[in-house]
Amino acid sequence: MNKISIIVPCYNEEDVLKIFYNKITEVSKTIDADFEYIFVDDGSKDKTLEILKEYSKKDNRVRFISFSRNFGKESAMYAGLKEATGDYVAIMDADLQDPPDLLKEMYETLLTKEFDCVATKRKTRKGEPILRSFFSRMFYSIINKMTSTEIVNGARDYRLMSRKMVDSILEVTEYNRFSKGIFSWVGFKTKWIAYDNIERAAGKTKWNFWKLFKYSIEGITAFTTTPLVMSAVIGIIFCIIAFIMILFVIFKTLIYGDPVSGWPSTICIILFVSGIQLFCLGIMGEYLAKEYMEVKNRPIYIVKETEKDIEK
Ligand code: UDP
Ligand code: MG
């Protein structure tokens, strides 16, 4: 019989864990496969770990990995994928925004061997703040123009993958992880299922605007170096403008003499051009910073405790 591993990143999810666990065990009964639930406790400060320990004691399908601190969802997903032993592996949020009911359909699709992955995306951004929606849309349109790796708008991390695909993802060991890109980068045939946005079952979202903004920069720098090319192009354009202006100033001086004037325009030009310079330097710095982190080669996560550490 096939085994399905379900990876659930959890950060301060004490409010939903019980609802989630009940739901997933219920759904598992309808699917003809063995199950393994890997809960990754991403350094939660609430009772998440205690609840997980309890579940793992009474249900041997439940496994958990507890991090030494909060490493972020990307690290949690990577840890889960690494630990998963199933023939098929799913990633699912703990808050039931990724409906477990879809799992059966996803699994049946993969069984046909026609696809290696069934992924989900949301149909609309209903229920999301307007400003966030706007920036999300902008992010997807910018990143997709810059990279040949397709980053699907509205894609969720919820997906069921074949063992082959999971192994390929594990080979991508970069520190700055942008999974939405990595899933697409490794290739394989993916079927997309769209559903309406579902509100969190309980608890609060762990993302704020600033975190999302940083995550979007992460995505762009991880999957394209186009911003570097752009800054070079901006540099060239400014050189051309400067050359034309030099010619203009020379001829103007030769024809009309050299009365001292043009202070305001000089200041404007200096401010504008130095702004552009700093902007381009910032882009370079961003890549340098990412490279710095990669070169350090730090572990993506650190485990404090797993289900193997507690006596059953
Ligand atoms: N999460 C995590 N580490 C973090 C932030 C979030 O493991 O640092 C988990 C969280 O517990 C949840 C999933 O990632 O299972 C999605 O988080 P959330 O629901 O807060 O994000 P949203 O659905 O609002 O985008
Ligand atoms: Mg959520």
Tab-separated table of C-alpha atoms and ligand atoms in Angstrom:
chain	number	residue	atom	x	y	z
A	1	MET	CA	0.000	0.000	0.000
A	2	ASN	CA	1.169	3.501	-0.758
A	3	LYS	CA	2.104	5.824	2.036
A	4	ILE	CA	1.166	9.493	2.057
A	5	SER	CA	3.172	11.902	4.206
A	6	ILE	CA	1.461	15.084	5.236
A	7	ILE	CA	3.693	17.944	6.264
A	8	VAL	CA	2.143	20.581	8.468
A	9	PRO	CA	4.223	23.652	9.393
A	10	CYS	CA	2.961	24.994	12.723
A	11	TYR	CA	3.874	28.241	14.376
A	12	ASN	CA	1.761	29.112	17.405
A	13	GLU	CA	-1.167	27.062	16.197
A	14	GLU	CA	-2.601	25.815	19.507
A	15	ASP	CA	-6.019	27.192	18.555
A	16	VAL	CA	-6.421	25.146	15.393
A	17	LEU	CA	-4.364	21.997	15.943
A	18	LYS	CA	-7.209	20.023	17.435
A	19	ILE	CA	-9.625	20.974	14.666
A	20	PHE	CA	-6.946	20.183	12.101
A	21	TYR	CA	-6.046	16.832	13.585
A	22	ASN	CA	-9.673	15.730	13.757
A	23	LYS	CA	-10.239	16.813	10.194
A	24	ILE	CA	-7.153	15.169	8.713
A	25	THR	CA	-7.720	11.850	10.474
A	26	GLU	CA	-11.285	11.880	9.219
A	27	VAL	CA	-10.171	12.561	5.647
A	28	SER	CA	-7.470	9.875	5.911
A	29	LYS	CA	-10.134	7.246	6.539
A	30	THR	CA	-11.640	7.936	3.116
A	31	ILE	CA	-8.341	7.356	1.309
A	32	ASP	CA	-6.941	3.912	0.686
A	33	ALA	CA	-3.348	4.513	1.779
A	34	ASP	CA	-1.114	4.544	4.840
A	35	PHE	CA	-0.533	7.897	6.443
A	36	GLU	CA	2.180	9.758	8.255
A	37	TYR	CA	1.587	13.249	9.621
A	38	ILE	CA	4.717	15.282	10.092
A	39	PHE	CA	4.027	18.356	12.172
A	40	VAL	CA	6.884	20.819	12.128
A	41	ASP	CA	6.824	23.017	15.192
A	42	ASP	CA	8.590	26.135	14.015
A	43	GLY	CA	9.689	27.388	17.432
A	44	SER	CA	6.166	28.024	18.725
A	45	LYS	CA	5.844	29.944	21.961
A	46	ASP	CA	2.430	28.566	22.870
A	47	LYS	CA	1.216	25.044	23.612
A	48	THR	CA	1.681	23.763	20.052
A	49	LEU	CA	4.527	21.415	20.966
A	50	GLU	CA	2.718	19.992	23.981
A	51	ILE	CA	-0.327	19.229	21.884
A	52	LEU	CA	1.845	17.566	19.243
A	53	LYS	CA	3.575	15.434	21.852
A	54	GLU	CA	0.225	14.260	23.117
A	55	TYR	CA	-0.959	13.315	19.657
A	56	SER	CA	2.257	11.497	18.867
A	57	LYS	CA	1.885	9.431	22.022
A	58	LYS	CA	-1.577	8.197	21.215
A	59	ASP	CA	-1.339	8.017	17.398
A	60	ASN	CA	1.770	6.492	15.884
A	61	ARG	CA	1.067	8.105	12.527
A	62	VAL	CA	1.882	11.433	14.135
A	63	ARG	CA	5.478	12.550	13.976
A	64	PHE	CA	6.836	15.943	14.889
A	65	ILE	CA	9.979	17.958	14.444
A	66	SER	CA	10.464	20.825	16.831
A	67	PHE	CA	12.870	23.612	15.896
A	68	SER	CA	15.165	25.331	18.384
A	69	ARG	CA	13.614	28.677	17.383
A	70	ASN	CA	11.389	30.188	14.713
A	71	PHE	CA	13.047	29.562	11.352
A	72	GLY	CA	10.110	30.456	9.105
A	73	LYS	CA	7.647	28.427	7.069
A	74	GLU	CA	10.143	27.822	4.262
A	75	SER	CA	12.530	26.061	6.637
A	76	ALA	CA	9.652	24.135	8.186
A	77	MET	CA	8.538	22.860	4.787
A	78	TYR	CA	12.089	21.834	3.901
A	79	ALA	CA	12.503	19.957	7.189
A	80	GLY	CA	9.202	18.180	6.607
A	81	LEU	CA	10.125	17.164	3.073
A	82	LYS	CA	13.451	15.868	4.295
A	83	GLU	CA	11.872	13.741	7.014
A	84	ALA	CA	8.967	12.460	4.930
A	85	THR	CA	9.146	8.771	4.089
A	86	GLY	CA	5.953	8.515	2.028
A	87	ASP	CA	5.569	7.599	-1.643
A	88	TYR	CA	3.499	10.749	-1.931
A	89	VAL	CA	4.023	13.885	0.087
A	90	ALA	CA	1.601	16.713	0.792
A	91	ILE	CA	2.248	20.095	2.350
A	92	MET	CA	-0.697	21.593	4.189
A	93	ASP	CA	-1.235	24.592	6.493
A	94	ALA	CA	-2.486	23.892	9.984
A	95	ASP	CA	-5.233	26.507	9.803
A	96	LEU	CA	-7.495	24.561	7.389
A	97	GLN	CA	-7.102	27.230	4.722
A	98	ASP	CA	-5.837	24.302	2.660
A	99	PRO	CA	-8.909	22.059	2.615
A	100	PRO	CA	-7.910	18.453	3.480
A	101	ASP	CA	-11.029	17.298	1.616
A	102	LEU	CA	-9.212	17.876	-1.671
A	103	LEU	CA	-6.612	15.282	-0.774
A	104	LYS	CA	-8.588	12.330	-2.084
A	105	GLU	CA	-9.027	13.919	-5.483
A	106	MET	CA	-5.355	14.924	-5.546
A	107	TYR	CA	-4.215	11.436	-4.663
A	108	GLU	CA	-6.439	9.809	-7.276
A	109	THR	CA	-5.058	12.166	-9.903
A	110	LEU	CA	-1.484	11.184	-9.041
A	111	LEU	CA	-2.365	7.496	-9.095
A	112	THR	CA	-3.129	7.792	-12.814
A	113	LYS	CA	0.621	8.527	-13.206
A	114	GLU	CA	-0.248	11.286	-15.623
A	115	PHE	CA	0.979	13.976	-13.232
A	116	ASP	CA	3.776	14.209	-10.681
A	117	CYS	CA	2.135	16.910	-8.661
A	118	VAL	CA	-1.286	18.314	-7.912
A	119	ALA	CA	-1.034	21.890	-6.704
A	120	THR	CA	-3.635	24.365	-5.566
A	121	LYS	CA	-4.225	28.039	-6.102
A	122	ARG	CA	-6.969	30.358	-5.070
A	123	LYS	CA	-9.484	31.664	-7.542
A	124	THR	CA	-9.813	35.115	-6.033
A	125	ARG	CA	-8.233	37.243	-3.358
A	126	LYS	CA	-11.613	37.815	-1.753
A	127	GLY	CA	-11.399	38.695	1.922
A	128	GLU	CA	-7.905	40.133	1.600
A	129	PRO	CA	-7.117	43.818	2.273
A	130	ILE	CA	-7.233	45.803	-0.992
A	131	LEU	CA	-3.714	47.155	-0.628
A	132	ARG	CA	-2.256	43.703	-0.020
A	133	SER	CA	-4.110	42.354	-3.053
A	134	PHE	CA	-2.731	45.162	-5.156
A	135	PHE	CA	0.863	44.552	-4.108
A	136	SER	CA	0.485	40.784	-4.497
A	137	ARG	CA	-0.726	41.218	-8.051
A	138	MET	CA	2.115	43.616	-8.761
A	139	PHE	CA	4.641	41.175	-7.316
A	140	TYR	CA	3.455	38.295	-9.508
A	141	SER	CA	3.403	40.416	-12.627
A	142	ILE	CA	6.913	41.785	-11.950
A	143	ILE	CA	8.508	38.463	-11.037
A	144	ASN	CA	6.966	36.658	-13.994
A	145	LYS	CA	8.267	39.271	-16.405
A	146	MET	CA	11.749	38.853	-14.973
A	147	THR	CA	12.107	35.094	-14.775
A	148	SER	CA	11.428	32.148	-17.027
A	149	THR	CA	10.412	30.053	-14.010
A	150	GLU	CA	6.660	30.390	-13.793
A	151	ILE	CA	5.480	31.721	-10.437
A	152	VAL	CA	1.731	31.114	-10.486
A	153	ASN	CA	-0.387	33.973	-9.172
A	154	GLY	CA	-2.364	32.932	-6.117
A	155	ALA	CA	-0.546	29.605	-5.828
A	156	ARG	CA	-0.652	28.136	-2.343
A	157	ASP	CA	1.956	25.866	-0.853
A	158	TYR	CA	-0.721	23.167	-0.550
A	159	ARG	CA	0.194	20.352	-2.932
A	160	LEU	CA	0.629	16.612	-3.215
A	161	MET	CA	3.816	15.439	-4.884
A	162	SER	CA	5.339	12.202	-6.052
A	163	ARG	CA	8.482	10.858	-4.387
A	164	LYS	CA	10.499	11.737	-7.500
A	165	MET	CA	9.521	15.372	-7.282
A	166	VAL	CA	10.175	15.555	-3.529
A	167	ASP	CA	13.664	14.125	-4.017
A	168	SER	CA	14.363	16.745	-6.666
A	169	ILE	CA	13.212	19.531	-4.352
A	170	LEU	CA	15.506	18.206	-1.641
A	171	GLU	CA	18.414	18.554	-4.016
A	172	VAL	CA	17.806	22.294	-4.075
A	173	THR	CA	19.602	23.077	-0.840
A	174	GLU	CA	19.831	26.852	-1.065
A	175	TYR	CA	19.508	28.865	2.113
A	176	ASN	CA	17.239	31.575	0.726
A	177	ARG	CA	14.287	29.377	-0.058
A	178	PHE	CA	11.358	30.546	-2.134
A	179	SER	CA	9.388	27.339	-2.460
A	180	LYS	CA	6.793	28.643	-4.898
A	181	GLY	CA	9.687	29.125	-7.284
A	182	ILE	CA	11.508	25.912	-6.397
A	183	PHE	CA	8.388	23.781	-7.011
A	184	SER	CA	8.133	25.234	-10.462
A	185	TRP	CA	11.877	25.263	-11.130
A	186	VAL	CA	12.298	21.492	-10.612
A	187	GLY	CA	9.784	20.955	-13.390
A	188	PHE	CA	7.506	17.880	-13.502
A	189	LYS	CA	3.942	17.863	-14.715
A	190	THR	CA	1.628	19.714	-12.375
A	191	LYS	CA	-2.142	19.788	-12.322
A	192	TRP	CA	-3.672	22.931	-10.805
A	193	ILE	CA	-6.830	22.948	-8.753
A	194	ALA	CA	-8.419	26.301	-7.964
A	195	TYR	CA	-10.658	27.026	-5.026
A	196	ASP	CA	-12.157	30.037	-3.291
A	197	ASN	CA	-10.168	31.595	-0.518
A	198	ILE	CA	-11.058	30.073	2.842
A	199	GLU	CA	-10.759	31.980	6.094
A	200	ARG	CA	-8.538	30.670	8.875
A	201	ALA	CA	-10.357	28.168	11.121
A	202	ALA	CA	-8.979	29.851	14.257
A	203	GLY	CA	-5.917	31.751	15.426
A	204	LYS	CA	-4.179	34.594	13.623
A	205	THR	CA	-2.131	34.923	10.433
A	206	LYS	CA	1.627	35.012	11.000
A	207	TRP	CA	2.270	37.364	8.118
A	208	ASN	CA	2.273	41.113	8.077
A	209	PHE	CA	2.944	43.519	5.272
A	210	TRP	CA	6.640	43.946	6.019
A	211	LYS	CA	7.235	40.171	6.198
A	212	LEU	CA	5.449	39.714	2.884
A	213	PHE	CA	7.477	42.510	1.336
A	214	LYS	CA	10.743	40.891	2.427
A	215	TYR	CA	9.483	37.539	1.178
A	216	SER	CA	8.737	39.049	-2.235
A	217	ILE	CA	12.265	40.487	-2.477
A	218	GLU	CA	13.521	37.022	-1.506
A	219	GLY	CA	11.509	35.547	-4.360
A	220	ILE	CA	12.807	37.999	-6.914
A	221	THR	CA	16.471	37.711	-5.931
A	222	ALA	CA	16.246	33.926	-5.688
A	223	PHE	CA	14.869	33.449	-9.166
A	224	THR	CA	16.165	36.200	-11.371
A	225	THR	CA	19.131	38.495	-11.794
A	226	THR	CA	17.177	40.799	-14.116
A	227	PRO	CA	17.299	43.697	-11.592
A	228	LEU	CA	21.095	43.705	-11.996
A	229	VAL	CA	20.743	43.933	-15.764
A	230	MET	CA	18.181	46.680	-15.311
A	231	SER	CA	20.533	48.728	-13.175
A	232	ALA	CA	23.237	48.342	-15.798
A	233	VAL	CA	20.783	49.475	-18.495
A	234	ILE	CA	19.755	52.488	-16.402
A	235	GLY	CA	23.480	53.319	-16.096
A	236	ILE	CA	23.937	53.175	-19.859
A	237	ILE	CA	20.876	55.354	-20.460
A	238	PHE	CA	22.223	57.955	-18.060
A	239	CYS	CA	25.627	57.907	-19.789
A	240	ILE	CA	23.912	58.609	-23.113
A	241	ILE	CA	21.884	61.449	-21.589
A	242	ALA	CA	25.053	62.847	-20.000
A	243	PHE	CA	26.882	62.728	-23.331
A	244	ILE	CA	24.090	64.615	-25.106
A	245	MET	CA	24.000	67.175	-22.309
A	246	ILE	CA	27.771	67.697	-22.480
A	247	LEU	CA	27.508	68.429	-26.187
A	248	PHE	CA	24.598	70.767	-25.504
A	249	VAL	CA	26.504	72.654	-22.790
A	250	ILE	CA	29.650	72.968	-24.937
A	251	PHE	CA	27.754	74.402	-27.902
A	252	LYS	CA	25.665	76.679	-25.699
A	253	THR	CA	28.814	78.056	-24.047
A	254	LEU	CA	30.553	78.545	-27.407
A	255	ILE	CA	27.571	80.384	-28.853
A	256	TYR	CA	26.190	82.353	-25.864
A	257	GLY	CA	29.236	82.672	-23.582
A	258	ASP	CA	29.252	81.482	-19.972
A	259	PRO	CA	26.953	83.430	-17.650
A	260	VAL	CA	26.741	81.593	-14.301
A	261	SER	CA	23.237	80.265	-13.967
A	262	GLY	CA	21.413	76.923	-13.818
A	263	TRP	CA	21.932	76.238	-10.133
A	264	PRO	CA	18.433	74.758	-9.579
A	265	SER	CA	18.750	72.403	-12.522
A	266	THR	CA	22.217	71.299	-11.351
A	267	ILE	CA	20.881	70.430	-7.910
A	268	CYS	CA	17.968	68.524	-9.438
A	269	ILE	CA	20.299	66.524	-11.660
A	270	ILE	CA	22.685	65.725	-8.800
A	271	LEU	CA	19.867	64.618	-6.542
A	272	PHE	CA	18.190	62.546	-9.215
A	273	VAL	CA	21.307	60.834	-10.468
A	274	SER	CA	22.670	60.112	-6.992
A	275	GLY	CA	19.275	58.661	-6.103
A	276	ILE	CA	19.478	56.340	-9.090
A	277	GLN	CA	23.032	55.400	-8.106
A	278	LEU	CA	22.014	54.491	-4.592
A	279	PHE	CA	19.064	52.521	-5.917
A	280	CYS	CA	21.310	50.482	-8.222
A	281	LEU	CA	23.830	50.014	-5.450
A	282	GLY	CA	21.009	48.781	-3.246
A	283	ILE	CA	20.054	46.184	-5.855
A	284	MET	CA	23.642	44.990	-6.019
A	285	GLY	CA	23.814	44.953	-2.238
A	286	GLU	CA	20.723	42.795	-2.071
A	287	TYR	CA	22.309	40.138	-4.271
A	288	LEU	CA	25.572	40.402	-2.395
A	289	ALA	CA	23.745	39.907	0.893
A	290	LYS	CA	21.994	36.819	-0.431
A	291	GLU	CA	25.267	35.452	-1.712
A	292	TYR	CA	26.858	36.137	1.662
A	293	MET	CA	24.198	34.066	3.391
A	294	GLU	CA	24.600	31.247	0.878
A	295	VAL	CA	28.370	31.197	1.231
A	296	LYS	CA	28.121	30.924	5.005
A	297	ASN	CA	26.308	27.682	4.369
A	298	ARG	CA	24.406	27.717	7.624
A	299	PRO	CA	21.872	24.972	8.256
A	300	ILE	CA	18.355	25.777	7.059
A	301	TYR	CA	16.904	24.724	10.421
A	302	ILE	CA	18.020	23.312	13.760
A	303	VAL	CA	16.079	20.523	15.444
A	304	LYS	CA	15.552	20.614	19.168
A	305	GLU	CA	13.372	17.594	19.547
A	306	THR	CA	11.450	15.003	17.550
A	307	GLU	CA	8.945	12.278	18.328
A	308	LYS	CA	11.875	9.872	18.651
A	309	ASP	CA	13.053	11.772	21.732
A	310	ILE	CA	9.985	11.071	23.792
A	311	GLU	CA	9.077	7.733	25.269
A	312	LYS	CA	5.816	6.354	24.024
B	1	UDP	N1	4.072	29.154	9.735
B	1	UDP	C1	5.286	28.609	10.157
B	1	UDP	N2	6.301	29.467	10.505
B	1	UDP	C2	6.164	30.826	10.461
B	1	UDP	C3	4.931	31.357	10.000
B	1	UDP	C4	3.913	30.492	9.655
B	1	UDP	O1	5.450	27.402	10.213
B	1	UDP	O2	7.104	31.521	10.806
B	1	UDP	C5	2.969	28.225	9.348
B	1	UDP	C6	1.660	28.485	10.069
B	1	UDP	O3	1.611	27.811	11.309
B	1	UDP	C7	0.634	27.946	9.096
B	1	UDP	C8	1.280	28.226	7.742
B	1	UDP	O4	2.673	28.416	7.998
B	1	UDP	O5	0.407	26.556	9.225
B	1	UDP	C9	0.678	29.432	7.062
B	1	UDP	O6	0.733	30.528	7.923
B	1	UDP	P1	-0.457	31.572	8.023
B	1	UDP	O7	-1.762	30.856	8.048
B	1	UDP	O8	-0.159	32.472	9.179
B	1	UDP	O9	-0.290	32.363	6.685
B	1	UDP	P2	-1.457	32.868	5.708
B	1	UDP	O10	-2.349	31.686	5.469
B	1	UDP	O11	-2.129	33.967	6.439
B	1	UDP	O12	-0.717	33.294	4.479
B	2	MG	MG	-3.260	30.645	6.804
